[in-house]
Amino acid sequence: MGKGDGAPMRRALLRNFCYIFLCFLAVTFALALFTYSSTRAALEGELMNSTADIAAGYAAQMDDFFIGLNRLNATLSINQLINSYIASPQASPGIFEGLHESIRSQLETAIYSQDYVDSIYIVSEADGSFISKSGYQPLSMLLDRNWLSMLPEDMQPGKPVRLYRKVADLYPYVLSYVTRVNSGKNAGYIVVNANIKYFPALTEQSRIQALSSYILTQDGQILYRTMKRDLLEPLKTVPELSAFSLEEDAFTRLVRGDAPYVYSQVYSPEHQLYFVTVAHLTQYTQSLSMQRRTLAAFSCALLVFFAMVAVFLCLRAQKPIKALLALLENPQKLAYQADYSPLEVKQIAEHFVRYIQANTALSQELQQQMQVMSDVRLWALQSQINPHFIFNTLNLIHCECVKTMGYTNPASDLILKFSKLIHYALYSNHLVPLSQELTYTRVFADILARRYGDSVQLDFAIPDDCLEASVPKLLLQPLIENATQHGADFSSGKTLHIVIRAETHAAADGEELVFTVEDDGVGIAPEALEELRQKIASANGQGKNGKNGIGLSNVVARLKLLFPRRASLTIDSRVEEGTRVTLHMPYIVQEE
């Protein structure tokens, strides 16, 4: 080709490169935009739903709190000792000293039983005195009396009045339930002061990171927030509360900006209060920033890769064309390799056609082989009967047995119990309450009873204080199975008695739980006992032949993983006397 003939090829190369690269660029941009939008929408939806649920739960807990506070006030109002004190005429304190002390003791118990109760006053108008947790005193000694001036003139006896105020006009800020009580010819007041700072629901919310809780009055003032400086504060004190609305009872919205947050409010008509939660989206913004950086880096890398692919494809596509054009233009150019004639150019084209045909045949053959491999892989996967399939199959068999033989048939009952054990093994947590473990151990014992009849008898001696302890699931079944295997002699006709005990002991590193499984069977020979002890000592969670099994070794291996250096298992046996397995583990109670 001449020097000027290369310009069209270069323009074609550039044009093809631009087409391919723009296609790759559009795909990359669409993929990145879709991924970012989907992830952002999912994060926002999850955060808004979570914050709304927290606000609703917050309002429900506060409703329960107000009900409990009202119940406490009502209980004090009908207390006979308190009514006797209010009804009694003015008298020397010595005459009613026992009555006053009893009331003081009850008030002290009521205050210390609830963290949020700051103080309780019982005021007698006739006596001009009051009783608090400090005892009986003249009313003039009560510094906190501003609630008297806040009471309505038409206050009805027995109907509590709710006041938000400062104790002694200073601190703390309290919610006071004041009830006027008429007893006999005299009257008095019962004042229950709840410290707003220690409301139980607020205390619980404060443990959640990046979440702030507020209580707002009906006229839009802040009644509660952390680090508050006055009893009632304006909304502008907290910028996040600018989303507050008197026109909506319950709503949740995402407020965007430099520091985005989720605002959720719930109104309680009964208490005329707004309960607000504000979730600061620090983690959300960090996740979005990380996502943007990741997508940007990935997109840049992908574009560079696509640019290289585009160049490679363009050059690769033009190379055979240039070779054919060169050969067609000057067949003698390849004379250094062979003596080509114009006919060979046609043969090259025919070779191209034959190659394409052969390649098509090979492609079809390869596709058929890939389909066969896919079918074989699918067959292999379908042939694996997993435990979940076994559990479902057992349930199906049980249903069929019930249909044909009824609920009272032993086979259907046995299948149901075995299905329960499978479900327990599959879906329970690693640690379960001992009470739950005992439930399924008794199911296991029922299956043993079906197998061995009266030849094996199990007795449980488990005190109630051990039932809440958390233990590994399937802990007791291997111990019972070991006792049956090494202790039963069914040819003699003797009944094997197995006793399972549990008790707690004090240990150097905390309280421990001790299980004992003891039988009166034939016992284990000394040589076999020593071999069994060595297997237990080197337990690694493997059963016989290296397969996973649930035996004593498996129990020890699980205990070593769960409680390193704090769990042990020992076995003692005497021939013709029986075997005792003792298991030590920490006493823990796992919260749900």
XYZ file of C-alpha atoms in Angstrom, residues 164-375:
212
model
C -44.181 19.527 85.015
C -42.007 21.515 87.383
C -38.649 22.082 89.088
C -38.098 20.665 92.552
C -37.864 23.659 94.912
C -37.761 25.850 91.771
C -34.256 24.561 91.054
C -33.514 20.986 90.086
C -34.256 18.196 89.211
C -36.996 18.527 86.624
C -39.865 16.247 87.554
C -43.262 15.066 86.437
C -45.544 15.294 89.496
C -48.763 13.340 89.906
C -50.773 15.170 92.605
C -53.963 13.631 93.989
C -56.250 15.278 96.522
C -57.526 12.722 99.037
C -60.566 13.207 101.293
C -60.475 10.913 104.317
C -63.148 11.388 106.918
C -63.593 15.071 107.606
C -60.046 15.941 106.637
C -58.156 16.180 103.371
C -54.614 15.920 102.131
C -52.435 15.389 99.077
C -50.378 12.566 97.609
C -47.505 13.848 95.464
C -45.440 11.406 93.360
C -42.425 13.053 91.677
C -40.838 11.215 88.722
C -37.440 12.471 87.561
C -37.752 13.137 83.830
C -34.066 12.344 83.339
C -34.559 8.743 84.427
C -37.669 7.793 82.482
C -37.128 4.092 81.647
C -37.831 4.454 77.925
C -35.445 7.420 77.661
C -32.737 5.531 79.487
C -33.089 2.677 77.024
C -32.989 4.979 73.987
C -29.830 6.672 75.239
C -27.918 3.417 74.811
C -28.393 3.540 71.026
C -25.530 5.302 69.290
C -26.291 8.243 66.963
C -29.913 8.380 68.213
C -31.411 11.273 70.191
C -34.777 11.190 71.952
C -37.011 14.130 72.815
C -40.350 14.807 74.480
C -42.191 17.896 73.245
C -45.232 19.561 74.762
C -48.412 20.239 72.830
C -47.388 23.846 72.248
C -44.013 22.821 70.817
C -41.584 23.195 73.730
C -38.848 20.754 74.680
C -39.767 18.894 77.858
C -36.934 16.365 77.676
C -33.564 16.152 75.992
C -30.104 15.208 77.149
C -28.062 18.009 78.710
C -31.108 20.273 79.024
C -30.691 23.555 80.903
C -34.265 24.447 81.768
C -37.575 22.730 82.397
C -39.029 23.884 79.071
C -36.836 24.969 76.174
C -37.741 26.420 72.749
C -37.444 24.268 69.636
C -34.641 26.436 68.249
C -32.403 25.055 71.005
C -32.046 21.877 68.915
C -31.653 22.558 65.152
C -32.808 19.038 64.259
C -36.256 19.800 65.719
C -36.946 22.276 62.925
C -38.774 19.397 61.217
C -41.387 19.397 64.026
C -44.987 19.810 62.847
C -48.121 20.459 64.921
C -50.315 19.474 61.992
C -49.160 15.853 61.761
C -49.508 13.318 64.565
C -47.071 10.723 63.230
C -44.580 10.928 60.368
C -40.997 10.101 59.440
C -38.838 12.007 56.989
C -35.228 12.198 55.882
C -33.768 15.685 56.302
C -30.844 16.188 53.949
C -27.992 18.625 54.270
C -24.398 18.706 55.436
C -25.350 16.423 58.338
C -28.431 14.454 57.208
C -30.692 12.837 59.775
C -33.961 10.931 60.022
C -36.689 12.691 62.010
C -39.654 10.717 63.399
C -42.429 11.923 65.705
C -45.446 10.259 67.325
C -48.206 12.176 69.133
C -50.037 10.817 72.187
C -53.490 12.441 72.489
C -53.997 10.934 75.928
C -50.878 12.553 77.372
C -50.795 15.520 74.958
C -47.103 14.957 74.259
C -44.980 14.427 71.156
C -42.352 11.678 71.267
C -39.517 12.376 68.832
C -36.457 10.410 67.765
C -33.650 11.834 65.622
C -31.189 9.407 64.029
C -27.952 11.121 63.036
C -26.782 9.481 59.844
C -23.048 9.563 60.419
C -22.685 5.930 59.501
C -25.079 6.427 56.574
C -23.025 9.288 55.115
C -19.824 7.354 55.674
C -21.320 4.395 53.831
C -22.402 6.623 50.939
C -18.980 8.295 50.783
C -17.261 4.943 50.797
C -19.656 3.734 48.131
C -18.973 6.782 45.950
C -15.222 6.328 46.287
C -15.479 2.634 45.550
C -17.697 3.194 42.523
C -15.415 5.963 41.227
C -12.321 3.798 41.564
C -14.092 0.816 40.045
C -15.465 2.919 37.169
C -12.028 4.397 36.397
C -10.413 0.981 36.440
C -13.209 -0.392 34.276
C -12.857 2.461 31.779
C -9.110 1.917 31.515
C -9.718 -1.778 30.997
C -12.412 -1.099 28.396
C -10.109 1.354 26.587
C -7.422 -1.314 26.389
C -9.994 -3.859 25.231
C -11.288 -1.420 22.600
C -7.776 -0.783 21.252
C -7.050 -4.496 21.263
C -10.290 -5.342 19.459
C -9.797 -2.630 16.859
C -6.216 -3.649 16.122
C -7.136 -7.307 16.090
C -10.034 -6.656 13.738
C -7.866 -4.676 11.311
C -4.871 -6.999 11.335
C -6.342 -9.766 9.124
C -7.947 -7.148 6.893
C -4.611 -5.444 6.386
C -2.938 -8.788 5.727
C -5.565 -9.765 3.175
C -5.410 -6.364 1.528
C -1.630 -6.544 1.388
C -1.757 -10.042 0.009
C -4.407 -9.141 -2.543
C -2.545 -6.002 -3.505
C 0.846 -7.647 -3.804
C 0.804 -11.443 -3.595
C 4.542 -11.572 -4.304
C 5.121 -9.794 -0.969
C 5.107 -13.183 0.782
C 7.489 -14.748 -1.686
C 10.157 -15.037 1.030
C 8.008 -17.682 2.700
C 6.628 -19.471 -0.366
C 5.823 -19.041 -3.995
C 2.324 -17.633 -3.863
C 0.072 -17.149 -6.859
C -3.195 -15.199 -7.114
C -4.982 -18.543 -6.719
C -3.568 -18.861 -3.181
C -5.376 -15.685 -2.137
C -8.619 -17.437 -3.031
C -7.445 -20.492 -1.166
C -6.791 -18.305 1.885
C -10.349 -17.008 1.658
C -11.595 -20.579 1.283
C -9.477 -21.526 4.282
C -11.178 -18.733 6.176
C -14.580 -20.112 5.222
C -13.606 -23.672 6.122
C -12.134 -22.422 9.389
C -15.352 -20.609 10.251
C -17.352 -23.718 9.417
C -15.035 -25.920 11.469
C -15.101 -23.409 14.276
C -18.902 -23.417 14.200
C -18.955 -27.205 14.413
C -16.470 -27.159 17.265
C -18.495 -24.472 19.006
C -21.651 -26.549 18.726
C -19.821 -29.611 20.009
C -18.367 -27.614 22.899
C -21.807 -26.214 23.688
C -23.219 -29.745 23.766
C -20.413 -30.859 26.099
C -21.021 -27.865 28.353
C -24.725 -28.752 28.445
C -23.840 -32.321 29.447
C -21.536 -31.023 32.191
C -24.282 -28.676 33.389
C -26.770 -31.553 33.494
